[in-house]
XYZ file of N, CA and C in Angstrom:
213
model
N -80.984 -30.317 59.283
C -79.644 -30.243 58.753
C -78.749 -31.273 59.455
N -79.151 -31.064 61.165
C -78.069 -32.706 61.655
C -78.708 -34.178 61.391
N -79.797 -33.616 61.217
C -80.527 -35.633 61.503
C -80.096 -35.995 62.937
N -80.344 -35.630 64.084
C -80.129 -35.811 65.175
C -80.781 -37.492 65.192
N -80.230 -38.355 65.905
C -80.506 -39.800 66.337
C -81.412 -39.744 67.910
N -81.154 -38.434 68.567
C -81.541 -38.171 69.890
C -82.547 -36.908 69.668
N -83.130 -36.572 70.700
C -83.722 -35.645 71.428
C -82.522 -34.371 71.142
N -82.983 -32.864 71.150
C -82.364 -31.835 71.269
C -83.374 -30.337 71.665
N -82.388 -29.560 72.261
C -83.304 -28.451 72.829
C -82.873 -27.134 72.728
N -83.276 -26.463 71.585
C -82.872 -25.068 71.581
C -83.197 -23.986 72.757
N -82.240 -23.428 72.865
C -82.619 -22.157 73.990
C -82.042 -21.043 72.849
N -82.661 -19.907 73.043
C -82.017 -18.886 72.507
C -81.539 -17.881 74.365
N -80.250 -17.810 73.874
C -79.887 -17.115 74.965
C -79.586 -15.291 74.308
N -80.059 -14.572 73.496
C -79.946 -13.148 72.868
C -79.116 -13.166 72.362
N -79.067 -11.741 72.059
C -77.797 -10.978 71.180
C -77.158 -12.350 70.443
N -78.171 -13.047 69.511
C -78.192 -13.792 68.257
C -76.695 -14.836 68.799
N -77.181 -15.710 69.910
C -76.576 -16.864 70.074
C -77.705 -17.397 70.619
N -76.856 -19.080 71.085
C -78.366 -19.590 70.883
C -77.052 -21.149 71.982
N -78.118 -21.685 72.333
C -77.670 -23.338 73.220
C -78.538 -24.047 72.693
N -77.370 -25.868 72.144
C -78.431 -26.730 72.221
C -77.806 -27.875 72.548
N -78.819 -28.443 73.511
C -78.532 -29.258 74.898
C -78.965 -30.655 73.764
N -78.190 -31.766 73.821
C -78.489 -33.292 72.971
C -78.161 -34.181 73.749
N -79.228 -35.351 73.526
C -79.283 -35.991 74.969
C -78.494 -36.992 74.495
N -77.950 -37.407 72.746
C -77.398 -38.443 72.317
C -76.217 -37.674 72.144
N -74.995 -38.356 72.969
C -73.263 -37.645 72.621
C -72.819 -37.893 71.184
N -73.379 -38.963 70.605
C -73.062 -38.811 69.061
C -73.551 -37.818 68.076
N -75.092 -37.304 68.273
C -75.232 -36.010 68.098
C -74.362 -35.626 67.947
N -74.045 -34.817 69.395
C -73.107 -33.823 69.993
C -71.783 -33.831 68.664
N -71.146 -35.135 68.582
C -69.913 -35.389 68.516
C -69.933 -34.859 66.516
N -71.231 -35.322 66.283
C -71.593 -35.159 64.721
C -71.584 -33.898 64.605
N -72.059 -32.657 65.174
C -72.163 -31.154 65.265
C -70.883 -30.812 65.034
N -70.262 -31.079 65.980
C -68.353 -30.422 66.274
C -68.045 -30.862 65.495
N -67.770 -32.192 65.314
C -66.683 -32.767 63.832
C -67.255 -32.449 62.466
N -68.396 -32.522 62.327
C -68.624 -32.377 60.840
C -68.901 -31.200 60.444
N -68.538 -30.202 60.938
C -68.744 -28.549 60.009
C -67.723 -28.065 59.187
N -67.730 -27.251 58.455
C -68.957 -26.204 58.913
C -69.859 -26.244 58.194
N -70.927 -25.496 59.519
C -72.528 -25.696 58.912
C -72.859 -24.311 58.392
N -74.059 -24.738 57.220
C -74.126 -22.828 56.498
C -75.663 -23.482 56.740
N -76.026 -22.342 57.368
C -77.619 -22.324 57.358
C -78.677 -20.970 56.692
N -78.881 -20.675 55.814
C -80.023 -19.623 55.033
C -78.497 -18.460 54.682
N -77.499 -19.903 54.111
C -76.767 -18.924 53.364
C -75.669 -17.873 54.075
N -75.239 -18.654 55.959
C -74.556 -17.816 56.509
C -73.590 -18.855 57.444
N -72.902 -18.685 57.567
C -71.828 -19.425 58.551
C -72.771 -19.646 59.605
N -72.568 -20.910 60.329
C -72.862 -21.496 61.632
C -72.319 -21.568 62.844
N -71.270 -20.641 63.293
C -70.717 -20.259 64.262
C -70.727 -21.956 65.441
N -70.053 -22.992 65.692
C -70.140 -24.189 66.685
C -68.807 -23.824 68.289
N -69.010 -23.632 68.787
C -68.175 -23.397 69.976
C -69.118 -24.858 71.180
N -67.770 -25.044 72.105
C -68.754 -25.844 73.308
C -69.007 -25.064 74.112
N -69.717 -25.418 74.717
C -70.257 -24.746 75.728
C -68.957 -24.282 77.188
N -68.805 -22.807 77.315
C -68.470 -22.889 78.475
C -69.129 -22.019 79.347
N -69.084 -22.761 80.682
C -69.403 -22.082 82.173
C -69.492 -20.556 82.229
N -68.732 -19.554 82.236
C -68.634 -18.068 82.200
C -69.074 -18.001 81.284
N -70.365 -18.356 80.272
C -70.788 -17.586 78.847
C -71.332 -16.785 79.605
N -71.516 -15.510 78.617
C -72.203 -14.289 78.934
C -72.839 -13.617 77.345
N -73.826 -13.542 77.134
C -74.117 -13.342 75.590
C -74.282 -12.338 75.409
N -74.277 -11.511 76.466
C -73.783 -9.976 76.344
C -72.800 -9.259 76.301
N -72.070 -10.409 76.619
C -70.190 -10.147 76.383
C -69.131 -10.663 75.100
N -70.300 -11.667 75.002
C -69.577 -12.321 74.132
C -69.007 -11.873 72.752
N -68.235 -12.308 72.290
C -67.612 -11.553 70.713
C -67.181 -13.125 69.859
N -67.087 -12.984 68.709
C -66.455 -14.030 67.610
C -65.136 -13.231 67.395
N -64.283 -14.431 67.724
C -63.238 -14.050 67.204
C -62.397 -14.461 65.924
N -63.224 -15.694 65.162
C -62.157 -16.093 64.265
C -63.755 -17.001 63.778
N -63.704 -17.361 61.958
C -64.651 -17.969 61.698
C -63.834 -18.692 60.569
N -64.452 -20.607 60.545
C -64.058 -20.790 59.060
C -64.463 -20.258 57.666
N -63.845 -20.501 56.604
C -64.118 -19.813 55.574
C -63.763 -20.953 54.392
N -64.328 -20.945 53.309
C -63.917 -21.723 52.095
C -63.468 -20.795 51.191
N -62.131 -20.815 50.732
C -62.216 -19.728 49.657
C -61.584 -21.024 48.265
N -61.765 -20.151 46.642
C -61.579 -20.853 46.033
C -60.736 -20.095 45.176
N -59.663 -20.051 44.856
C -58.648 -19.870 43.633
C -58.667 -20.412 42.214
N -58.995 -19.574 41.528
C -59.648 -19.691 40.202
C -58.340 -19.116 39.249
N -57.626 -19.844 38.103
C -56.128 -19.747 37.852
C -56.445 -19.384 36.664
């Protein structure tokens, strides 16, 4: 789905999140700017990475959405 130009490395860290480490920053930069991503038909949740993650703590608080108004 990205066409990565670099190397990349999934970790699943549980409770249905997940890290992925890209060794090319344009990658990186292509992930964040160009969403949102729908994968098997479900939102793709993109956050950066921070220091205090805890994936047992963690919660979503806000997701994009497309809606369409039909007149």
């Amino acid at each position: 789905m990205w066409n990565p130009r670099g190397d990349y490395e999934l970790v699943d860290l549980g409770e249905g999140f997940s890290l992925v480490k890209f060794t090319c920053v344009e990658d990186f930069q292509k992930v964040m700017d160009e969403g949102p991503w729908i994968l098997f038909g479900h939102y793709l949740t993109i956050k950066k990475w921070q220091p205090d993650f805890r994936a047992d703590h963690a919660t979503i608080d806000s997701t994009a959405v497309w809606v369409r108004f039909q007149f």
